[in-house]
mmCIF file of C-alpha atoms in Angstrom:
data_model
loop_
_atom_site.group_PDB
_atom_site.id
_atom_site.type_symbol
_atom_site.label_atom_id
_atom_site.label_comp_id
_atom_site.label_asym_id
_atom_site.label_seq_id
_atom_site.Cartn_x
_atom_site.Cartn_y
_atom_site.Cartn_z
ATOM 1 C CA MET A 358 48.083 -265.974 21.042
ATOM 2 C CA LEU A 359 48.221 -264.048 17.836
ATOM 3 C CA PRO A 360 49.554 -260.578 18.493
ATOM 4 C CA VAL A 361 46.382 -259.534 20.089
ATOM 5 C CA ILE A 362 45.132 -258.509 23.282
ATOM 6 C CA ALA A 363 45.611 -259.023 26.724
ATOM 7 C CA PRO A 364 42.398 -257.952 28.546
ATOM 8 C CA VAL A 365 41.955 -254.496 29.898
ATOM 9 C CA LEU A 366 40.705 -253.766 33.398
ATOM 10 C CA LEU A 367 38.000 -251.112 33.680
ATOM 11 C CA ALA A 368 38.934 -248.096 35.781
ATOM 12 C CA ALA A 369 36.410 -247.335 38.526
ATOM 13 C CA SER A 370 35.957 -243.830 39.834
ATOM 14 C CA ALA A 371 35.747 -243.198 43.568
ATOM 15 C CA PRO A 372 32.340 -242.157 44.886
ATOM 16 C CA ALA A 373 31.926 -238.484 45.609
ATOM 17 C CA THR A 374 31.562 -237.330 49.250
ATOM 18 C CA ILE A 375 28.017 -236.170 49.979
ATOM 19 C CA PRO A 376 27.817 -233.378 52.576
ATOM 20 C CA ASP A 377 25.342 -233.627 55.416
ATOM 21 C CA CYS A 378 23.713 -230.364 54.317
ATOM 22 C CA PRO A 379 23.972 -229.590 50.591
ATOM 23 C CA ASP A 380 22.933 -225.895 51.000
ATOM 24 C CA PRO A 381 24.459 -224.187 54.096
ATOM 25 C CA ALA A 382 22.247 -221.114 53.604
ATOM 26 C CA THR A 383 19.137 -223.137 54.389
ATOM 27 C CA CYS A 384 20.584 -225.276 57.199
ATOM 28 C CA PRO A 385 19.401 -224.646 60.769
ATOM 29 C CA ALA A 386 22.017 -223.319 63.209
ATOM 30 C CA PRO A 387 23.505 -225.994 65.459
ATOM 31 C CA THR A 388 22.230 -226.183 69.006
ATOM 32 C CA ALA A 389 24.976 -225.545 71.569
ATOM 33 C CA GLU A 390 25.433 -228.252 74.200
ATOM 34 C CA PRO A 391 27.676 -228.220 77.262
ATOM 35 C CA ALA A 392 30.876 -230.202 76.804
ATOM 36 C CA PRO A 393 30.894 -233.377 78.906
ATOM 37 C CA SER A 394 33.463 -233.549 81.685
ATOM 38 C CA VAL A 395 34.318 -237.148 80.768
ATOM 39 C CA GLU A 396 34.898 -238.494 77.242
ATOM 40 C CA PRO A 397 32.052 -240.856 76.385
ATOM 41 C CA THR A 398 32.856 -244.490 75.713
ATOM 42 C CA PRO A 399 32.796 -245.104 71.946
ATOM 43 C CA VAL A 400 29.877 -247.263 70.911
ATOM 44 C CA PRO A 401 30.953 -250.051 68.519
ATOM 45 C CA GLN A 402 29.298 -249.562 65.155
ATOM 46 C CA PRO A 403 27.913 -252.615 63.422
ATOM 47 C CA GLU A 404 29.496 -253.506 60.108
ATOM 48 C CA VAL A 405 27.508 -252.381 57.105
ATOM 49 C CA PRO A 406 26.882 -255.442 54.930
ATOM 50 C CA THR A 407 27.951 -255.290 51.301
ATOM 51 C CA LYS A 408 24.940 -254.688 49.114
ATOM 52 C CA ALA A 409 24.472 -257.240 46.374
ATOM 53 C CA LYS A 410 25.457 -255.707 43.034
ATOM 54 C CA LEU A 411 25.347 -257.109 39.525
ATOM 55 C CA ASN A 412 27.094 -255.138 36.797
ATOM 56 C CA ILE A 413 26.684 -255.985 33.124
ATOM 57 C CA GLY A 414 29.157 -254.386 30.733
ATOM 58 C CA ALA A 415 30.785 -254.532 27.328
ATOM 59 C CA ALA A 416 33.958 -253.355 25.640
ATOM 60 C CA LEU A 417 34.343 -252.573 21.954
ATOM 61 C CA ARG A 418 37.915 -252.237 20.684
ATOM 62 C CA GLY A 419 39.732 -251.528 17.455
ATOM 63 C CA ARG A 420 43.428 -251.597 16.593
ATOM 64 C CA TYR A 421 46.058 -250.084 14.350
ATOM 65 C CA ASP A 422 49.222 -252.043 13.480
ATOM 66 C CA LEU A 423 52.361 -250.847 11.729
ATOM 67 C CA ARG A 424 54.609 -253.827 10.982
ATOM 68 C CA PHE A 425 58.105 -252.980 9.800
ATOM 69 C CA ASN A 426 59.144 -256.579 9.080
ATOM 70 C CA ASP A 427 56.123 -258.049 7.342
ATOM 71 C CA VAL A 428 55.886 -260.317 4.292
ATOM 72 C CA GLY A 429 53.649 -259.811 1.247
ATOM 73 C CA GLY A 430 51.593 -262.436 -0.559
ATOM 74 C CA ALA A 431 54.506 -263.266 -2.887
ATOM 75 C CA GLY A 432 56.946 -263.578 0.012
ATOM 76 C CA GLN A 433 58.480 -260.122 -0.465
ATOM 77 C CA ARG A 434 59.644 -258.156 2.576
ATOM 78 C CA ARG A 435 57.571 -255.069 3.238
ATOM 79 C CA THR A 436 56.220 -252.639 5.806
ATOM 80 C CA SER A 437 52.475 -252.997 6.263
ATOM 81 C CA ASN A 438 49.839 -251.082 8.184
ATOM 82 C CA HIS A 439 46.372 -252.210 9.223
ATOM 83 C CA LEU A 440 43.357 -250.520 10.805
ATOM 84 C CA SER A 441 40.851 -253.120 11.902
ATOM 85 C CA PHE A 442 38.291 -254.367 14.391
ATOM 86 C CA ASP A 443 39.805 -256.026 17.429
ATOM 87 C CA THR A 444 37.259 -257.468 19.842
ATOM 88 C CA LEU A 445 33.852 -257.246 21.452
ATOM 89 C CA ALA A 446 33.895 -258.375 25.096
ATOM 90 C CA LEU A 447 30.779 -259.000 27.209
ATOM 91 C CA THR A 448 31.232 -258.988 30.981
ATOM 92 C CA ALA A 449 29.239 -259.667 34.137
ATOM 93 C CA ASP A 450 30.391 -259.051 37.717
ATOM 94 C CA TYR A 451 28.524 -259.913 40.914
ATOM 95 C CA ASP A 452 29.398 -259.061 44.508
ATOM 96 C CA SER A 453 27.567 -259.410 47.823
ATOM 97 C CA GLU A 454 28.299 -259.858 51.502
ATOM 98 C CA LYS A 455 28.935 -263.586 51.105
ATOM 99 C CA PHE A 456 29.288 -264.373 47.416
ATOM 100 C CA PHE A 457 30.947 -263.026 44.266
ATOM 101 C CA GLY A 458 31.435 -264.019 40.651
ATOM 102 C CA ALA A 459 32.490 -262.811 37.221
ATOM 103 C CA ALA A 460 32.433 -263.854 33.577
ATOM 104 C CA GLN A 461 33.737 -262.524 30.284
ATOM 105 C CA TYR A 462 33.123 -263.762 26.751
ATOM 106 C CA ARG A 463 34.991 -262.422 23.691
ATOM 107 C CA PHE A 464 34.312 -262.192 19.959
ATOM 108 C CA TYR A 465 37.075 -261.820 17.359
ATOM 109 C CA GLY A 466 37.238 -261.989 13.577
ATOM 110 C CA ALA A 467 36.858 -259.538 10.678
ATOM 111 C CA SER A 468 40.419 -258.253 11.163
ATOM 112 C CA PHE A 469 43.704 -258.663 9.305
ATOM 113 C CA LEU A 470 44.759 -261.194 11.943
ATOM 114 C CA TYR A 471 41.931 -263.483 10.857
ATOM 115 C CA GLY A 472 42.000 -262.891 7.114
ATOM 116 C CA LYS A 473 41.258 -265.032 4.078
ATOM 117 C CA ARG A 474 44.971 -265.890 3.673
ATOM 118 C CA GLY A 475 44.700 -267.692 6.994
ATOM 119 C CA GLY A 476 41.600 -269.630 5.973
ATOM 120 C CA TYR A 477 38.992 -267.355 7.587
ATOM 121 C CA GLU A 478 35.853 -265.982 5.973
ATOM 122 C CA GLY A 479 36.335 -262.653 7.719
ATOM 123 C CA TYR A 480 33.196 -261.877 9.738
ATOM 124 C CA PRO A 481 32.895 -260.686 13.372
ATOM 125 C CA GLY A 482 32.456 -263.568 15.786
ATOM 126 C CA GLU A 483 34.187 -266.108 13.557
ATOM 127 C CA VAL A 484 36.598 -266.636 16.465
ATOM 128 C CA GLN A 485 35.153 -266.549 19.975
ATOM 129 C CA PHE A 486 35.876 -267.968 23.370
ATOM 130 C CA LEU A 487 35.179 -267.779 27.071
ATOM 131 C CA MET A 488 37.856 -265.812 28.890
ATOM 132 C CA TYR A 489 36.722 -266.636 32.442
ATOM 133 C CA ALA A 490 33.599 -267.634 34.364
ATOM 134 C CA TYR A 491 33.770 -268.266 38.105
ATOM 135 C CA ALA A 492 31.832 -267.996 41.357
ATOM 136 C CA GLY A 493 33.132 -267.694 44.889
ATOM 137 C CA ALA A 494 32.266 -267.516 48.567
ATOM 138 C CA LYS A 495 33.732 -265.214 51.226
ATOM 139 C CA LEU A 496 34.531 -267.426 54.187
ATOM 140 C CA SER A 497 35.677 -264.445 56.277
ATOM 141 C CA LYS A 498 37.162 -260.983 55.794
ATOM 142 C CA GLU A 499 40.468 -262.561 54.785
ATOM 143 C CA ASP A 500 39.486 -265.906 53.282
ATOM 144 C CA SER A 501 37.664 -266.907 50.107
ATOM 145 C CA VAL A 502 37.213 -269.875 47.784
ATOM 146 C CA THR A 503 36.598 -269.646 44.019
ATOM 147 C CA VAL A 504 35.359 -272.292 41.553
ATOM 148 C CA GLY A 505 35.296 -272.172 37.754
ATOM 149 C CA VAL A 506 37.438 -270.966 34.849
ATOM 150 C CA GLN A 507 39.625 -268.396 36.598
ATOM 151 C CA PRO A 508 43.125 -266.867 36.668
ATOM 152 C CA VAL A 509 45.593 -269.387 38.040
ATOM 153 C CA PRO A 510 47.494 -268.112 41.125
ATOM 154 C CA PHE A 511 50.989 -268.027 39.608
ATOM 155 C CA ASP A 512 52.563 -264.731 40.754
ATOM 156 C CA ASP A 513 50.300 -261.753 39.939
ATOM 157 C CA ARG A 514 47.661 -261.996 37.248
ATOM 158 C CA TYR A 515 49.464 -259.350 35.144
ATOM 159 C CA TRP A 516 53.262 -259.072 35.277
ATOM 160 C CA GLY A 517 53.577 -255.831 33.333
ATOM 161 C CA SER A 518 51.557 -252.993 31.813
ATOM 162 C CA SER A 519 51.487 -254.092 28.163
ATOM 163 C CA ILE A 520 48.157 -255.041 26.614
ATOM 164 C CA LEU A 521 50.041 -257.897 24.931
ATOM 165 C CA ASP A 522 51.393 -258.971 28.321
ATOM 166 C CA ASP A 523 55.033 -260.038 27.884
ATOM 167 C CA LEU A 524 56.935 -263.144 26.816
ATOM 168 C CA GLY A 525 55.648 -264.857 29.953
ATOM 169 C CA PHE A 526 52.247 -264.981 28.217
ATOM 170 C CA VAL A 527 53.833 -266.482 25.081
ATOM 171 C CA TYR A 528 55.160 -269.368 27.192
ATOM 172 C CA GLY A 529 51.921 -269.941 29.109
ATOM 173 C CA MET A 530 53.081 -268.561 32.449
ATOM 174 C CA GLU A 531 51.362 -265.161 32.731
ATOM 175 C CA GLU A 532 47.603 -264.544 32.842
ATOM 176 C CA VAL A 533 46.469 -268.140 32.358
ATOM 177 C CA TYR A 534 42.814 -269.092 32.882
ATOM 178 C CA ASN A 535 42.080 -272.710 33.807
ATOM 179 C CA LEU A 536 39.210 -274.721 35.257
ATOM 180 C CA GLY A 537 39.503 -275.478 38.959
ATOM 181 C CA ILE A 538 39.115 -274.446 42.581
ATOM 182 C CA LYS A 539 41.239 -271.900 44.451
ATOM 183 C CA TYR A 540 41.596 -270.850 48.084
ATOM 184 C CA LYS A 541 42.866 -267.348 48.902
ATOM 185 C CA ARG A 542 43.843 -265.587 52.118
ATOM 186 C CA GLN A 543 44.503 -261.845 51.931
ATOM 187 C CA THR A 544 45.601 -259.596 54.790
ATOM 188 C CA SER A 545 47.251 -256.187 54.744
ATOM 189 C CA ASN A 546 50.746 -257.694 54.421
ATOM 190 C CA LEU A 547 50.236 -261.286 53.286
ATOM 191 C CA ARG A 548 48.607 -263.031 50.339
ATOM 192 C CA ALA A 549 48.484 -266.817 50.089
ATOM 193 C CA GLU A 550 46.753 -268.666 47.236
ATOM 194 C CA LEU A 551 46.524 -272.349 46.401
ATOM 195 C CA GLY A 552 44.526 -273.959 43.631
ATOM 196 C CA PHE A 553 43.850 -277.302 42.005
ATOM 197 C CA PHE A 554 42.991 -277.266 38.301
ATOM 198 C CA PRO A 555 41.979 -280.569 36.676
ATOM 199 C CA GLY A 556 42.243 -279.083 33.172
ATOM 200 C CA SER A 557 42.624 -276.028 30.971
ATOM 201 C CA GLY A 558 39.866 -273.626 30.042
ATOM 202 C CA PRO A 559 37.687 -274.807 27.135
ATOM 203 C CA ALA A 560 38.419 -274.164 23.468
ATOM 204 C CA VAL A 561 35.248 -272.743 21.901
ATOM 205 C CA MET A 562 34.949 -271.519 18.303
ATOM 206 C CA GLY A 563 37.521 -271.065 15.536
ATOM 207 C CA ILE A 564 39.239 -272.998 12.777
ATOM 208 C CA SER A 565 42.144 -274.315 14.845
ATOM 209 C CA ARG A 566 42.215 -277.808 16.265
ATOM 210 C CA ASP A 567 42.550 -276.901 19.955
ATOM 211 C CA ALA A 568 43.529 -273.223 20.271
ATOM 212 C CA ALA A 569 40.282 -271.196 20.287
ATOM 213 C CA ARG A 570 40.903 -269.925 23.801
ATOM 214 C CA TYR A 571 42.231 -266.761 25.417
ATOM 215 C CA SER A 572 45.233 -267.808 27.468
ATOM 216 C CA THR A 573 48.216 -269.803 26.234
ATOM 217 C CA ASN A 574 47.689 -273.472 27.108
ATOM 218 C CA ILE A 575 49.405 -276.713 26.179
ATOM 219 C CA ALA A 576 47.344 -277.969 23.240
ATOM 220 C CA LYS A 577 47.062 -280.291 20.247
ATOM 221 C CA ALA A 578 49.075 -278.941 17.329
ATOM 222 C CA ASP A 579 47.536 -277.866 14.041
ATOM 223 C CA SER A 580 48.790 -279.489 10.832
ATOM 224 C CA TYR A 581 50.945 -276.463 9.887
ATOM 225 C CA VAL A 582 53.178 -276.816 12.988
ATOM 226 C CA PRO A 583 56.379 -278.804 12.232
ATOM 227 C CA ASN A 584 57.284 -281.232 15.022
ATOM 228 C CA GLY A 585 53.947 -280.373 16.596
ATOM 229 C CA SER A 586 52.897 -282.405 19.641
ATOM 230 C CA GLN A 587 49.520 -283.653 20.856
ATOM 231 C CA ASN A 588 49.397 -282.915 24.569
ATOM 232 C CA ASP A 589 47.041 -281.848 27.324
ATOM 233 C CA GLU A 590 47.887 -280.414 30.760
ATOM 234 C CA ARG A 591 46.096 -281.960 33.744
ATOM 235 C CA LYS A 592 46.069 -282.157 37.563
ATOM 236 C CA MET A 593 47.651 -278.733 38.078
ATOM 237 C CA VAL A 594 48.595 -277.664 41.598
ATOM 238 C CA ILE A 595 49.417 -273.943 41.520
ATOM 239 C CA GLY A 596 50.047 -271.501 44.349
ATOM 240 C CA ASN A 597 51.905 -268.448 45.581
ATOM 241 C CA VAL A 598 52.795 -266.565 48.726
ATOM 242 C CA GLN A 599 53.259 -262.802 48.626
ATOM 243 C CA TYR A 600 54.579 -260.740 51.547
ATOM 244 C CA ALA A 601 54.779 -256.960 51.814
ATOM 245 C CA LEU A 602 58.340 -256.068 52.857
ATOM 246 C CA VAL A 603 57.371 -252.376 52.814
ATOM 247 C CA ASN A 604 53.749 -251.265 53.031
ATOM 248 C CA GLN A 605 53.576 -247.487 53.385
ATOM 249 C CA PRO A 606 51.009 -245.122 51.819
ATOM 250 C CA ASN A 607 53.562 -243.798 49.316
ATOM 251 C CA THR A 608 55.959 -246.755 49.060
ATOM 252 C CA THR A 609 55.437 -250.510 48.683
ATOM 253 C CA LEU A 610 57.687 -253.498 48.092
ATOM 254 C CA LYS A 611 56.271 -257.015 47.777
ATOM 255 C CA ALA A 612 58.075 -260.344 47.369
ATOM 256 C CA THR A 613 56.247 -263.256 45.723
ATOM 257 C CA ALA A 614 57.228 -266.925 45.426
ATOM 258 C CA SER A 615 55.171 -269.170 43.125
ATOM 259 C CA ALA A 616 55.034 -272.833 42.128
ATOM 260 C CA TRP A 617 53.188 -274.781 39.405
ATOM 261 C CA ILE A 618 53.303 -278.599 39.212
ATOM 262 C CA SER A 619 51.193 -280.635 36.780
ATOM 263 C CA ASN A 620 50.921 -283.721 34.577
ATOM 264 C CA ILE A 621 51.298 -283.582 30.783
ATOM 265 C CA TYR A 622 49.333 -286.238 28.921
ATOM 266 C CA ASN A 623 50.485 -287.220 25.426
ATOM 267 C CA PHE A 624 47.766 -288.503 23.076
ATOM 268 C CA ASP A 625 50.253 -290.180 20.715
ATOM 269 C CA THR A 626 52.175 -292.218 23.281
ATOM 270 C CA ASP A 627 49.425 -292.502 25.942
ATOM 271 C CA LYS A 628 52.062 -291.520 28.510
ATOM 272 C CA GLU A 629 52.070 -288.871 31.222
ATOM 273 C CA GLY A 630 54.955 -286.457 31.528
ATOM 274 C CA SER A 631 55.339 -283.560 33.928
ATOM 275 C CA LYS A 632 55.659 -279.794 34.224
ATOM 276 C CA HIS A 633 57.497 -277.934 36.971
ATOM 277 C CA LEU A 634 57.429 -274.129 36.995
ATOM 278 C CA PHE A 635 58.779 -271.887 39.747
ATOM 279 C CA ALA A 636 59.076 -268.095 39.988
ATOM 280 C CA PHE A 637 60.215 -265.362 42.333
ATOM 281 C CA SER A 638 59.436 -261.656 41.910
ATOM 282 C CA LEU A 639 59.778 -258.266 43.545
ATOM 283 C CA THR A 640 57.094 -255.655 42.851
ATOM 284 C CA GLY A 641 57.383 -252.100 44.147
ATOM 285 C CA SER A 642 56.051 -248.577 43.884
ATOM 286 C CA HIS A 643 57.145 -245.151 45.109
ATOM 287 C CA GLY A 644 54.923 -242.197 44.396
ATOM 288 C CA PRO A 645 54.241 -242.167 40.642
ATOM 289 C CA TRP A 646 56.905 -244.821 39.960
ATOM 290 C CA SER A 647 56.350 -248.573 39.728
ATOM 291 C CA ALA A 648 58.678 -251.493 38.996
ATOM 292 C CA LYS A 649 58.792 -255.277 38.782
ATOM 293 C CA ALA A 650 61.552 -257.867 38.460
ATOM 294 C CA LEU A 651 60.828 -261.563 37.982
ATOM 295 C CA VAL A 652 62.726 -264.759 37.259
ATOM 296 C CA ALA A 653 61.018 -268.076 36.427
ATOM 297 C CA ARG A 654 62.279 -271.596 35.759
ATOM 298 C CA GLN A 655 60.362 -273.960 33.457
ATOM 299 C CA ASP A 656 60.942 -277.730 33.085
ATOM 300 C CA ILE A 657 58.499 -279.714 30.928
ATOM 301 C CA ASP A 658 58.806 -283.421 30.114
ATOM 302 C CA PRO A 659 56.132 -283.901 27.410
ATOM 303 C CA ARG A 660 56.788 -287.621 26.675
ATOM 304 C CA ASN A 661 56.323 -286.892 22.971
ATOM 305 C CA SER A 662 56.656 -289.556 20.314
ATOM 306 C CA GLY A 663 59.199 -287.296 18.594
ATOM 307 C CA ARG A 664 61.183 -284.432 20.060
ATOM 308 C CA ASN A 665 61.011 -283.777 23.795
ATOM 309 C CA ASP A 666 62.865 -280.450 23.779
ATOM 310 C CA MET A 667 59.732 -278.601 22.638
ATOM 311 C CA ILE A 668 55.971 -278.735 23.119
ATOM 312 C CA THR A 669 52.994 -277.207 21.291
ATOM 313 C CA VAL A 670 50.829 -274.527 22.907
ATOM 314 C CA GLY A 671 47.806 -272.670 21.593
ATOM 315 C CA GLY A 672 45.770 -269.512 22.075
ATOM 316 C CA PHE A 673 43.719 -266.985 20.059
ATOM 317 C CA ASP A 674 42.995 -269.743 17.509
ATOM 318 C CA GLY A 675 46.643 -270.401 16.625
ATOM 319 C CA SER A 676 49.166 -273.028 17.752
ATOM 320 C CA TYR A 677 52.973 -272.919 17.877
ATOM 321 C CA ASN A 678 55.933 -274.597 19.584
ATOM 322 C CA ILE A 679 57.805 -273.424 22.672
ATOM 323 C CA ALA A 680 61.016 -274.673 24.258
ATOM 324 C CA ALA A 681 60.272 -277.244 26.956
ATOM 325 C CA LYS A 682 63.056 -276.139 29.312
ATOM 326 C CA GLY A 683 64.495 -272.746 30.070
ATOM 327 C CA THR A 684 64.749 -269.747 32.386
ATOM 328 C CA TYR A 685 62.783 -266.537 31.957
ATOM 329 C CA ALA A 686 63.830 -263.097 33.233
ATOM 330 C CA PHE A 687 61.596 -260.021 33.110
ATOM 331 C CA GLY A 688 61.781 -256.437 34.315
ATOM 332 C CA GLU A 689 59.609 -253.333 33.967
ATOM 333 C CA ILE A 690 59.648 -249.737 35.141
ATOM 334 C CA GLY A 691 56.678 -247.400 34.805
ATOM 335 C CA ARG A 692 55.547 -243.935 35.782
ATOM 336 C CA THR A 693 52.232 -242.114 35.919
ATOM 337 C CA ILE A 694 52.376 -238.607 34.421
ATOM 338 C CA ASP A 695 50.413 -235.618 35.712
ATOM 339 C CA THR A 696 48.510 -234.454 32.620
ATOM 340 C CA GLY A 697 46.976 -231.386 34.262
ATOM 341 C CA LYS A 698 43.794 -230.294 32.528
ATOM 342 C CA LEU A 699 44.011 -232.874 29.764
ATOM 343 C CA PRO A 700 41.055 -235.296 29.838
ATOM 344 C CA PHE A 701 43.277 -238.398 30.030
ATOM 345 C CA ASP A 702 45.459 -239.958 32.723
ATOM 346 C CA LEU A 703 48.792 -241.222 31.381
ATOM 347 C CA LEU A 704 51.023 -244.169 32.280
ATOM 348 C CA VAL A 705 54.328 -244.715 30.473
ATOM 349 C CA TYR A 706 56.439 -247.864 30.840
ATOM 350 C CA ALA A 707 59.340 -249.836 29.466
ATOM 351 C CA ASN A 708 59.920 -253.559 29.930
ATOM 352 C CA TYR A 709 62.237 -256.298 28.715
ATOM 353 C CA GLY A 710 61.926 -260.077 28.828
ATOM 354 C CA ARG A 711 64.206 -262.912 27.748
ATOM 355 C CA PHE A 712 63.587 -266.668 27.699
ATOM 356 C CA MET A 713 66.941 -268.470 27.887
ATOM 357 C CA LYS A 714 66.543 -271.967 26.416
ATOM 358 C CA ASP A 715 68.389 -275.058 27.630
ATOM 359 C CA ALA A 716 68.420 -277.016 24.358
ATOM 360 C CA ALA A 717 71.639 -276.798 22.356
ATOM 361 C CA GLY A 718 71.225 -274.726 19.214
ATOM 362 C CA PHE A 719 67.978 -273.063 20.363
ATOM 363 C CA LYS A 720 68.089 -269.255 20.041
ATOM 364 C CA ASP A 721 66.817 -267.246 23.021
ATOM 365 C CA SER A 722 63.576 -265.272 22.627
ATOM 366 C CA GLU A 723 63.588 -261.581 23.587
ATOM 367 C CA ARG A 724 61.173 -258.648 23.637
ATOM 368 C CA PHE A 725 61.564 -254.952 24.463
ATOM 369 C CA ASP A 726 58.375 -252.921 24.856
ATOM 370 C CA LEU A 727 58.060 -249.142 25.179
ATOM 371 C CA GLY A 728 54.458 -248.127 25.769
ATOM 372 C CA ALA A 729 51.903 -245.635 27.030
ATOM 373 C CA VAL A 730 48.353 -246.033 28.328
ATOM 374 C CA TRP A 731 45.863 -243.176 28.062
ATOM 375 C CA THR A 732 42.731 -243.522 30.240
ATOM 376 C CA ALA A 733 39.829 -241.060 30.208
ATOM 377 C CA LYS A 734 39.464 -239.259 33.525
ATOM 378 C CA ASP A 735 35.689 -239.358 33.113
ATOM 379 C CA LYS A 736 34.908 -242.872 34.440
ATOM 380 C CA GLY A 737 37.667 -244.493 32.355
ATOM 381 C CA ARG A 738 35.284 -245.414 29.560
ATOM 382 C CA ILE A 739 37.878 -244.675 26.864
ATOM 383 C CA LYS A 740 41.307 -246.295 26.985
ATOM 384 C CA VAL A 741 44.124 -246.219 24.428
ATOM 385 C CA TYR A 742 47.239 -248.416 24.490
ATOM 386 C CA SER A 743 50.190 -247.530 22.258
ATOM 387 C CA GLU A 744 53.296 -249.736 22.111
ATOM 388 C CA PHE A 745 56.550 -249.872 20.188
ATOM 389 C CA LEU A 746 57.850 -253.461 20.150
ATOM 390 C CA LEU A 747 61.262 -254.912 19.384
ATOM 391 C CA GLY A 748 61.417 -258.690 19.306
ATOM 392 C CA ARG A 749 63.909 -261.388 18.433
ATOM 393 C CA ASN A 750 62.659 -264.953 17.939
ATOM 394 C CA ASP A 751 59.368 -263.582 19.283
ATOM 395 C CA PRO A 752 56.198 -265.195 17.838
ATOM 396 C CA TYR A 753 54.302 -261.884 18.033
ATOM 397 C CA VAL A 754 56.828 -259.528 16.419
ATOM 398 C CA GLY A 755 57.902 -259.835 12.789
ATOM 399 C CA ALA A 756 56.979 -262.251 10.023
ATOM 400 C CA GLY A 757 58.246 -265.803 10.074
ATOM 401 C CA GLN A 758 58.617 -266.101 13.857
ATOM 402 C CA PHE A 759 55.211 -267.372 14.953
ATOM 403 C CA ILE A 760 55.468 -271.161 14.660
ATOM 404 C CA SER A 761 59.032 -271.798 15.902
ATOM 405 C CA GLY A 762 60.302 -268.491 17.336
ATOM 406 C CA ALA A 763 59.640 -269.518 20.933
ATOM 407 C CA ALA A 764 61.153 -272.991 20.343
ATOM 408 C CA GLU A 765 64.259 -273.350 18.110
ATOM 409 C CA GLY A 766 64.032 -269.669 17.234
ATOM 410 C CA GLY A 767 63.375 -267.816 13.992
ATOM 411 C CA ASP A 768 65.998 -265.969 11.947
ATOM 412 C CA ASN A 769 67.568 -264.521 15.132
ATOM 413 C CA LYS A 770 67.121 -260.942 13.869
ATOM 414 C CA TRP A 771 65.471 -258.049 15.675
ATOM 415 C CA LYS A 772 61.988 -257.188 14.347
ATOM 416 C CA ALA A 773 60.028 -253.983 15.005
ATOM 417 C CA ALA A 774 56.331 -253.132 15.184
ATOM 418 C CA PHE A 775 54.039 -250.398 16.454
ATOM 419 C CA MET A 776 50.576 -251.183 17.779
ATOM 420 C CA MET A 777 47.679 -249.111 19.101
ATOM 421 C CA ILE A 778 44.580 -250.567 20.754
ATOM 422 C CA PHE A 779 41.677 -248.193 21.401
ATOM 423 C CA GLY A 780 38.465 -249.094 23.154
ATOM 424 C CA TYR A 781 35.238 -247.873 24.683
ATOM 425 C CA TYR A 782 33.898 -249.571 27.820
ATOM 426 C CA PHE A 783 30.141 -249.554 28.420
#
């Protein structure tokens, strides 16, 4: 993904309590009744079925970027700043007693990320793709099955609070949307998910060869990628088990173990390699505090015609290389802040991720993110993300790192950037 967006969840306000009598002055006095000598047997109340609801929505977002380690048209080092359009997202959500579904489609373009220097004409909608589209059935209170382009069940959907996600997204581990079927069981203390995904989500519209999609997927490389590979991921079996070690109203601690096993088809050699990805995480909260720690192990055998220590991935209409084997470590701590009478709720957070590469001579990729999220208290229709980023060999931070930063590495120097995403949700 170009340094863009991870999707934003809409905040839903709780329904207000409606009193039995809205005006006590006009209510009749209660009729006194003698107290029964024996407590009556409670009468079981029938469950109220979920009313079918279809919600249609949209999000319109802009962005401001301040890049301290950018490069000008003549190759000179400079600091640049950009105020531009970010995305228009159209959403639909359906829920009923037995069935549910959701879809989101996004439009990009007309921003500095998709400028004429990159080969774009520069109009809104020049880059667009389906984020997700799925339907599901509720088999019971605890069990459900979902079919379509959906989040794969590898740990939680989002690992941290950043709108960019973290380096896990860069490597195609976090918030991935693929085409398949998933079973889920959810109780108060246990979550178990298992899915089979024959292929990745579809690439839709852009100028890249195979990268006009939201999530980071193994893809066919564009011509500008040195040592680029031509691969496709298939037959993915992905699942996780999460157990609540502590589940109190004010304190939670959850442990999650995840696995991802798939085949990697190479178009050049007509051979099938493999991908094995495993992760373990602890996620907790205490009052206004939240935290997460995760470690993941990735082993990919791409069966490339050239180098096998890297593989090409794509997203947001751009492709780049990542290291095929390595270990990823991530941690975040966050806190909600009481803003009193201010019209916004506030979350502040700090996280750090590092991908430690197996290949000799490859430089590790790192990112530190210090951020804040402001959400309007009035129905959450306005949301602002602000983030200060420090990255080393990070494709999304600093010029010259995008194509090879996550593989061999870039110049191995720390780069800095500030980003603000602001949106209105209809």
